[in-house]
Coordinates of C-alpha atoms in Angstrom, one line a residue:
M1 CA 32.3 30.6 -75.8
T2 CA 34.6 32.5 -73.6
S3 CA 31.8 34.0 -71.6
L4 CA 30.5 30.6 -70.7
A5 CA 34.0 29.1 -69.4
P6 CA 33.6 30.9 -66.3
G7 CA 30.0 29.8 -65.3
R8 CA 31.2 26.3 -65.8
A9 CA 33.6 26.2 -64.0
L10 CA 31.8 27.7 -61.2
G11 CA 29.4 24.8 -61.6
T12 CA 32.0 22.0 -61.5
L13 CA 33.5 23.5 -58.4
G14 CA 29.5 23.5 -56.7
R15 CA 29.2 20.0 -58.0
G16 CA 32.5 19.0 -56.4
V17 CA 31.6 20.9 -52.9
M18 CA 27.9 19.1 -52.8
R19 CA 29.5 16.0 -53.7
G20 CA 32.0 16.3 -50.8
L21 CA 29.3 17.7 -48.7
S22 CA 26.6 14.6 -49.1
A23 CA 29.6 12.6 -48.6
V24 CA 30.3 13.9 -45.2
G25 CA 26.7 13.3 -44.4
R26 CA 26.5 9.9 -45.2
A27 CA 29.8 9.0 -42.9
T28 CA 28.3 11.1 -40.2
L29 CA 24.9 9.2 -40.1
F30 CA 26.7 5.9 -40.6
A31 CA 28.5 6.7 -37.6
I32 CA 25.7 7.1 -35.8
S33 CA 24.3 4.0 -36.9
A34 CA 26.9 2.4 -35.7
L35 CA 27.2 3.7 -32.4
S36 CA 23.5 3.1 -32.1
H37 CA 23.5 -0.2 -33.0
M38 CA 26.6 -1.0 -30.0
L39 CA 24.2 -0.1 -28.0
R40 CA 20.8 -2.1 -28.7
P41 CA 21.2 -6.4 -28.6
P42 CA 21.9 -8.7 -30.3
F43 CA 25.7 -9.0 -29.3
Y44 CA 27.9 -10.6 -31.4
G45 CA 30.8 -11.8 -28.8
R46 CA 32.8 -13.3 -31.3
E47 CA 33.2 -11.2 -33.4
F48 CA 34.0 -8.5 -31.1
A49 CA 36.5 -10.8 -29.5
V50 CA 38.1 -11.1 -33.2
A51 CA 38.4 -7.6 -33.7
L52 CA 39.9 -6.8 -30.2
L53 CA 42.5 -9.7 -31.0
N54 CA 43.1 -7.9 -34.2
I55 CA 43.3 -4.4 -33.7
G56 CA 44.7 -4.8 -29.9
W57 CA 46.9 -7.7 -29.8
L58 CA 48.3 -7.9 -33.5
S59 CA 49.0 -3.9 -33.9
L60 CA 51.7 -4.2 -30.6
P61 CA 54.3 -4.6 -32.8
V62 CA 54.1 -2.1 -35.4
V63 CA 53.3 0.5 -32.4
G64 CA 55.6 -0.5 -30.4
L65 CA 58.6 -0.3 -32.8
T66 CA 57.4 3.5 -34.1
A67 CA 56.9 4.9 -30.7
I68 CA 60.7 3.5 -29.6
F69 CA 62.3 4.8 -32.9
T70 CA 60.0 8.1 -32.8
G71 CA 61.1 8.9 -29.2
G72 CA 65.1 8.0 -29.5
A73 CA 65.0 10.5 -32.2
L74 CA 62.9 13.4 -30.9
A75 CA 65.1 13.0 -28.0
L76 CA 68.8 13.4 -30.3
Q77 CA 66.7 16.3 -32.1
I78 CA 65.6 18.4 -28.8
Y79 CA 69.2 17.7 -27.6
A80 CA 70.6 19.0 -30.7
G81 CA 68.2 22.3 -30.9
G82 CA 68.3 22.6 -27.0
A83 CA 72.6 23.2 -27.2
R84 CA 72.1 25.6 -29.3
F85 CA 70.2 27.8 -26.1
N86 CA 72.8 26.0 -23.8
A87 CA 69.3 24.0 -22.9
E88 CA 70.2 20.1 -23.0
A89 CA 68.8 19.6 -19.9
V90 CA 65.0 20.0 -20.5
V91 CA 65.1 16.9 -22.8
P92 CA 63.4 14.8 -20.8
Q93 CA 60.6 17.3 -20.2
I94 CA 60.1 18.0 -23.9
V95 CA 60.3 14.1 -24.4
A96 CA 57.2 13.2 -22.4
I97 CA 55.5 16.2 -23.3
G98 CA 55.8 15.7 -27.0
M99 CA 55.2 12.0 -27.2
V100 CA 52.3 12.2 -24.5
R101 CA 50.4 15.0 -25.6
E102 CA 50.9 14.8 -29.4
L103 CA 53.0 11.9 -31.6
G104 CA 52.2 8.8 -29.2
P105 CA 48.1 9.4 -30.2
V106 CA 49.2 10.6 -33.7
L107 CA 51.7 8.4 -34.9
V108 CA 49.5 5.6 -33.4
G109 CA 46.7 6.3 -35.1
L110 CA 48.2 6.8 -38.6
M111 CA 49.7 3.3 -37.8
I112 CA 45.2 1.8 -36.9
A113 CA 44.6 3.6 -39.9
A114 CA 47.6 2.2 -42.1
R115 CA 47.5 -1.6 -41.2
V116 CA 43.5 -1.7 -39.5
T117 CA 41.6 0.8 -41.3
S118 CA 42.6 -0.9 -45.2
S119 CA 42.2 -4.4 -43.5
I120 CA 38.4 -3.7 -42.3
A121 CA 37.7 -1.9 -45.5
A122 CA 39.4 -4.8 -47.6
E123 CA 37.1 -7.9 -45.6
I124 CA 34.1 -5.8 -45.6
A125 CA 34.6 -4.8 -49.4
T126 CA 35.2 -8.4 -50.7
M127 CA 32.2 -9.7 -48.2
K128 CA 29.9 -7.1 -50.7
V129 CA 31.8 -8.5 -53.9
T130 CA 31.0 -11.7 -53.2
E131 CA 27.4 -11.1 -51.7
Q132 CA 28.4 -12.2 -48.5
I133 CA 26.6 -9.2 -47.1
D134 CA 23.3 -9.9 -49.1
A135 CA 23.6 -13.5 -47.2
L136 CA 23.8 -12.0 -43.9
V137 CA 20.5 -10.3 -44.9
T138 CA 18.8 -12.8 -46.1
L139 CA 19.6 -15.0 -42.5
S140 CA 17.9 -11.7 -40.8
T141 CA 21.3 -10.8 -39.5
N142 CA 21.9 -7.1 -39.4
P143 CA 25.5 -6.1 -41.3
M144 CA 25.6 -3.0 -39.0
K145 CA 25.3 -5.3 -35.9
Y146 CA 27.8 -8.1 -37.2
L147 CA 30.0 -6.1 -39.2
V148 CA 30.4 -2.6 -38.0
A149 CA 29.4 -2.3 -34.7
P150 CA 32.1 -5.0 -33.1
R151 CA 35.0 -3.3 -35.1
V152 CA 34.0 0.1 -34.1
L153 CA 33.7 -1.4 -30.1
A154 CA 36.8 -2.8 -30.4
A155 CA 38.4 0.2 -31.4
L156 CA 36.9 2.4 -29.0
I157 CA 38.1 0.1 -26.4
V158 CA 41.4 -1.3 -27.4
V159 CA 43.3 2.1 -29.0
P160 CA 44.0 4.4 -26.6
V161 CA 44.8 1.3 -24.9
L162 CA 47.6 1.1 -27.5
V163 CA 48.0 4.8 -27.3
G164 CA 49.3 4.2 -23.8
V165 CA 51.5 1.3 -24.5
G166 CA 53.0 3.8 -27.4
D167 CA 53.6 6.7 -25.1
V168 CA 55.0 4.5 -22.5
I169 CA 57.6 2.9 -25.2
G170 CA 58.2 6.4 -26.9
I171 CA 59.5 8.2 -23.7
F172 CA 61.5 5.1 -22.5
G173 CA 63.1 5.2 -26.5
G174 CA 64.2 8.6 -25.9
Y175 CA 65.3 7.7 -22.3
A176 CA 67.2 4.8 -23.6
V177 CA 69.2 7.3 -26.1
A178 CA 69.7 10.2 -23.7
T179 CA 71.0 7.9 -20.7
G180 CA 73.2 5.7 -23.3
S181 CA 74.4 8.3 -25.7
L182 CA 73.7 11.9 -24.7
G183 CA 75.6 11.3 -21.3
F184 CA 71.8 12.0 -19.0
N185 CA 71.8 10.7 -15.3
A186 CA 69.4 7.6 -15.5
A187 CA 67.2 8.6 -12.0
A188 CA 67.2 12.4 -12.7
Y189 CA 65.9 11.4 -16.0
L190 CA 63.1 9.3 -15.2
K191 CA 62.6 12.0 -12.1
N192 CA 62.3 15.1 -14.6
T193 CA 59.6 13.0 -16.5
V194 CA 57.2 11.9 -13.7
E195 CA 57.1 15.5 -12.4
F196 CA 56.7 17.6 -15.8
L197 CA 53.9 15.6 -16.8
E198 CA 50.4 16.6 -15.7
P199 CA 47.1 14.3 -15.4
L200 CA 45.9 16.6 -18.1
D201 CA 48.6 15.3 -20.8
I202 CA 47.3 11.6 -19.9
V203 CA 43.7 12.2 -19.8
S204 CA 44.4 14.2 -23.2
S205 CA 46.7 10.8 -24.7
L206 CA 44.0 8.2 -23.8
V207 CA 40.8 10.3 -25.2
K208 CA 42.5 11.0 -28.6
G209 CA 43.1 7.4 -28.7
C210 CA 39.9 7.0 -28.1
V211 CA 38.3 9.0 -31.3
F212 CA 41.2 8.1 -33.3
G213 CA 39.9 4.4 -32.9
G214 CA 37.1 5.1 -33.6
V215 CA 37.6 7.1 -36.9
A216 CA 40.0 4.4 -37.9
A217 CA 37.4 1.8 -37.9
T218 CA 34.2 3.5 -38.6
M219 CA 36.0 4.7 -41.9
G220 CA 36.8 1.5 -42.5
C221 CA 33.9 0.1 -41.9
Y222 CA 31.9 2.6 -43.9
F223 CA 34.5 2.3 -47.4
G224 CA 33.9 -1.6 -47.5
M225 CA 30.0 -1.1 -46.9
H226 CA 29.9 1.1 -49.9
S227 CA 32.3 0.0 -52.2
G228 CA 31.8 -0.7 -55.8
R229 CA 32.2 -3.9 -57.5
G230 CA 34.8 -5.9 -58.4
A231 CA 38.7 -6.0 -57.5
Q232 CA 38.6 -1.9 -58.6
G233 CA 35.7 -1.0 -56.1
V234 CA 38.1 -3.3 -53.1
G235 CA 41.0 -1.1 -54.1
R236 CA 39.3 2.6 -54.4
A237 CA 37.3 1.4 -50.8
T238 CA 40.6 0.3 -49.6
K239 CA 42.7 3.6 -50.4
G240 CA 39.9 5.4 -49.5
S241 CA 39.7 4.2 -46.4
V242 CA 43.2 5.4 -45.8
E243 CA 43.0 8.2 -46.7
A244 CA 40.2 9.4 -45.0
A245 CA 40.7 7.6 -41.8
A246 CA 44.2 9.4 -41.9
V247 CA 42.9 13.2 -42.6
L248 CA 40.1 12.7 -40.0
I249 CA 42.9 11.9 -37.4
L250 CA 45.0 14.9 -38.0
A251 CA 41.8 17.1 -38.0
A252 CA 40.4 15.4 -34.8
N253 CA 43.6 16.1 -33.5
F254 CA 43.9 19.6 -34.1
L255 CA 40.4 20.3 -32.4
L256 CA 41.1 17.9 -29.4
T257 CA 44.8 20.2 -28.9
G258 CA 42.8 23.1 -29.1
M259 CA 39.9 21.7 -26.5
F260 CA 42.6 20.5 -23.7
F261 CA 45.0 23.0 -24.3
S262 CA 43.7 26.2 -25.2
L263 CA 44.6 29.2 -23.1

């Protein structure tokens, strides 16, 4: 009996790995299918417009509040840390590069995962439970084109805009704290910020926003379309979509940072 225990443990581990790889494969094929449907008619303009409104405009408040408080806190932390080495003057530069390269895209991506991914997953999962998706098929409407493609396309377009707005608001939060509490000159702060940022920093931020938006919307649609039946199925789909989107956003951020800034 004891000699069989390692075999059972290894078998359990192997089955878990195979299930994980299978899930990754299904999600990848789902994402490829969503992208292909975005490029072929018919196009549902109304669904796309509603997705733009829900993902973009309605996410602005949470994105703005997150960015401004993060920028302010970042300025305080950099000033406190720089004071140990008589390097307080680097606050404008580090706030700018920190917000634009990393914190802005990542925080916006995670906020979108929390707000939009969960909403998409719950909505589509509820439609599946109530057999509305089956009704679409009966009416010769492809669910991938009607439900998935407009949401993914909207996220690919609008999340980079949200990232740009978040970057600006975050830098303004650092500016407000630095000039209001830390004694920095306003004109010098803005001059150092503008001169320190490079075009690659801005491009990388927007590219990250595009990737993170696609990940967030795709995970919401995938888990919604593959949800179980009943209220528990909707709950599991919503929870799983947010977890998967958050982890994939952080993993994608690591890969994109290495791609853009590796020496």
